[in-house]
């Protein structure tokens, strides 16, 4: 598999928290990482589709009575292995002290 972008790993990590819809993931990303890692809604949805095509996320369509069908994304075993490998191999920069 080709190396993924930082955005791909961020999306994998966010989905790893819990199965979620793109809409809910957008809100979660905005509230958690939005101040230091901007992620537009269109970029988020394109990453979700890409990660599904790569076999790293599973998607389930859930029909709703009053609203459009929702797509619920969940990280699968292969996605978790890719995410864990990236976390294990990524070196952290030394912590900087500010006075």
PDB file of C-alpha atoms in Angstrom:
ATOM      1  CA  UNK A   1       0.000   0.000   0.000  1.00  0.00           C
ATOM      2  CA  UNK A   2       1.195   3.494  -0.797  1.00  0.00           C
ATOM      3  CA  UNK A   3       2.051   5.781   2.069  1.00  0.00           C
ATOM      4  CA  UNK A   4      -0.987   7.701   3.258  1.00  0.00           C
ATOM      5  CA  UNK A   5      -1.150  11.447   3.774  1.00  0.00           C
ATOM      6  CA  UNK A   6      -1.250  13.033   7.215  1.00  0.00           C
ATOM      7  CA  UNK A   7      -4.922  13.807   6.599  1.00  0.00           C
ATOM      8  CA  UNK A   8      -5.630  10.132   5.918  1.00  0.00           C
ATOM      9  CA  UNK A   9      -4.053   9.131   9.217  1.00  0.00           C
ATOM     10  CA  UNK A  10      -5.955  11.857  11.065  1.00  0.00           C
ATOM     11  CA  UNK A  11      -9.261  10.642   9.602  1.00  0.00           C
ATOM     12  CA  UNK A  12      -8.380   7.022  10.452  1.00  0.00           C
ATOM     13  CA  UNK A  13      -7.591   8.089  14.010  1.00  0.00           C
ATOM     14  CA  UNK A  14     -10.840  10.006  14.365  1.00  0.00           C
ATOM     15  CA  UNK A  15     -12.922   7.118  13.031  1.00  0.00           C
ATOM     16  CA  UNK A  16     -11.036   4.745  15.356  1.00  0.00           C
ATOM     17  CA  UNK A  17     -12.677   6.525  18.300  1.00  0.00           C
ATOM     18  CA  UNK A  18     -16.110   5.134  17.368  1.00  0.00           C
ATOM     19  CA  UNK A  19     -18.233   4.303  14.332  1.00  0.00           C
ATOM     20  CA  UNK A  20     -19.560   7.563  12.950  1.00  0.00           C
ATOM     21  CA  UNK A  21     -21.251   9.344  10.076  1.00  0.00           C
ATOM     22  CA  UNK A  22     -19.397  11.907   8.007  1.00  0.00           C
ATOM     23  CA  UNK A  23     -21.603  14.646   9.439  1.00  0.00           C
ATOM     24  CA  UNK A  24     -20.842  13.671  13.047  1.00  0.00           C
ATOM     25  CA  UNK A  25     -17.162  13.195  12.243  1.00  0.00           C
ATOM     26  CA  UNK A  26     -17.005  16.705  10.778  1.00  0.00           C
ATOM     27  CA  UNK A  27     -18.434  18.160  14.003  1.00  0.00           C
ATOM     28  CA  UNK A  28     -16.098  16.032  16.154  1.00  0.00           C
ATOM     29  CA  UNK A  29     -13.057  17.078  14.110  1.00  0.00           C
ATOM     30  CA  UNK A  30     -14.013  20.741  14.308  1.00  0.00           C
ATOM     31  CA  UNK A  31     -14.348  20.558  18.097  1.00  0.00           C
ATOM     32  CA  UNK A  32     -11.243  18.473  18.734  1.00  0.00           C
ATOM     33  CA  UNK A  33      -8.573  19.273  16.149  1.00  0.00           C
ATOM     34  CA  UNK A  34     -10.111  22.115  14.148  1.00  0.00           C
ATOM     35  CA  UNK A  35      -7.949  24.818  15.715  1.00  0.00           C
ATOM     36  CA  UNK A  36      -4.648  23.255  14.644  1.00  0.00           C
ATOM     37  CA  UNK A  37      -5.557  20.862  11.817  1.00  0.00           C
ATOM     38  CA  UNK A  38      -8.148  22.410   9.537  1.00  0.00           C
ATOM     39  CA  UNK A  39     -10.167  19.804   7.666  1.00  0.00           C
ATOM     40  CA  UNK A  40     -12.862  20.966   5.259  1.00  0.00           C
ATOM     41  CA  UNK A  41     -16.066  18.982   4.946  1.00  0.00           C
ATOM     42  CA  UNK A  42     -15.387  18.166   1.280  1.00  0.00           C
ATOM     43  CA  UNK A  43     -11.852  16.979   2.084  1.00  0.00           C
ATOM     44  CA  UNK A  44     -13.163  14.861   4.956  1.00  0.00           C
ATOM     45  CA  UNK A  45     -15.737  13.121   2.750  1.00  0.00           C
ATOM     46  CA  UNK A  46     -13.208  12.496  -0.017  1.00  0.00           C
ATOM     47  CA  UNK A  47     -10.811  10.952   2.547  1.00  0.00           C
ATOM     48  CA  UNK A  48     -13.573   8.732   3.930  1.00  0.00           C
ATOM     49  CA  UNK A  49     -14.342   7.472   0.416  1.00  0.00           C
ATOM     50  CA  UNK A  50     -10.643   6.959  -0.337  1.00  0.00           C
ATOM     51  CA  UNK A  51     -10.041   5.017   2.891  1.00  0.00           C
ATOM     52  CA  UNK A  52     -13.036   2.791   2.086  1.00  0.00           C
ATOM     53  CA  UNK A  53     -11.655   2.102  -1.412  1.00  0.00           C
ATOM     54  CA  UNK A  54      -8.288   1.197   0.151  1.00  0.00           C
ATOM     55  CA  UNK A  55     -10.047  -1.292   2.447  1.00  0.00           C
ATOM     56  CA  UNK A  56      -9.162   0.524   5.677  1.00  0.00           C
ATOM     57  CA  UNK A  57     -12.701   1.542   6.635  1.00  0.00           C
ATOM     58  CA  UNK A  58     -15.977  -0.310   6.432  1.00  0.00           C
ATOM     59  CA  UNK A  59     -19.172   1.558   5.622  1.00  0.00           C
ATOM     60  CA  UNK A  60     -22.736   0.601   6.434  1.00  0.00           C
ATOM     61  CA  UNK A  61     -25.765   2.366   5.013  1.00  0.00           C
ATOM     62  CA  UNK A  62     -28.468   3.007   7.577  1.00  0.00           C
ATOM     63  CA  UNK A  63     -31.888   3.985   6.300  1.00  0.00           C
ATOM     64  CA  UNK A  64     -33.643   6.801   8.105  1.00  0.00           C
ATOM     65  CA  UNK A  65     -37.380   7.422   8.067  1.00  0.00           C
ATOM     66  CA  UNK A  66     -37.384  11.201   7.716  1.00  0.00           C
ATOM     67  CA  UNK A  67     -33.897  11.885   6.407  1.00  0.00           C
ATOM     68  CA  UNK A  68     -31.537  10.659   3.728  1.00  0.00           C
ATOM     69  CA  UNK A  69     -29.780   7.325   4.162  1.00  0.00           C
ATOM     70  CA  UNK A  70     -26.770   7.683   6.443  1.00  0.00           C
ATOM     71  CA  UNK A  71     -23.391   6.109   5.828  1.00  0.00           C
ATOM     72  CA  UNK A  72     -21.723   4.936   9.061  1.00  0.00           C
ATOM     73  CA  UNK A  73     -17.950   4.493   8.866  1.00  0.00           C
ATOM     74  CA  UNK A  74     -15.969   2.126  11.075  1.00  0.00           C
ATOM     75  CA  UNK A  75     -12.282   1.310  11.115  1.00  0.00           C
ATOM     76  CA  UNK A  76     -11.603  -2.348  10.331  1.00  0.00           C
ATOM     77  CA  UNK A  77      -8.707  -4.609  11.335  1.00  0.00           C
ATOM     78  CA  UNK A  78      -6.544  -3.637   8.359  1.00  0.00           C
ATOM     79  CA  UNK A  79      -7.179   0.055   9.037  1.00  0.00           C
ATOM     80  CA  UNK A  80      -6.275  -0.367  12.707  1.00  0.00           C
ATOM     81  CA  UNK A  81      -3.038  -2.153  11.752  1.00  0.00           C
ATOM     82  CA  UNK A  82      -2.086   0.661   9.346  1.00  0.00           C
ATOM     83  CA  UNK A  83      -2.901   3.308  11.968  1.00  0.00           C
ATOM     84  CA  UNK A  84      -1.000   1.463  14.719  1.00  0.00           C
ATOM     85  CA  UNK A  85       2.044   0.988  12.476  1.00  0.00           C
ATOM     86  CA  UNK A  86       2.066   4.695  11.636  1.00  0.00           C
ATOM     87  CA  UNK A  87       1.788   5.626  15.318  1.00  0.00           C
ATOM     88  CA  UNK A  88       4.609   3.235  16.229  1.00  0.00           C
ATOM     89  CA  UNK A  89       6.989   4.488  13.534  1.00  0.00           C
ATOM     90  CA  UNK A  90       6.270   8.203  13.784  1.00  0.00           C
ATOM     91  CA  UNK A  91       8.901   9.971  15.862  1.00  0.00           C
ATOM     92  CA  UNK A  92       7.694  12.713  18.139  1.00  0.00           C
ATOM     93  CA  UNK A  93       9.536  16.001  18.148  1.00  0.00           C
ATOM     94  CA  UNK A  94      11.207  16.914  21.431  1.00  0.00           C
ATOM     95  CA  UNK A  95       8.913  18.842  23.720  1.00  0.00           C
ATOM     96  CA  UNK A  96       9.531  22.580  23.726  1.00  0.00           C
ATOM     97  CA  UNK A  97       9.329  24.661  26.853  1.00  0.00           C
ATOM     98  CA  UNK A  98       7.803  28.122  26.730  1.00  0.00           C
ATOM     99  CA  UNK A  99       8.348  30.709  29.402  1.00  0.00           C
TER     100      UNK A  99
END
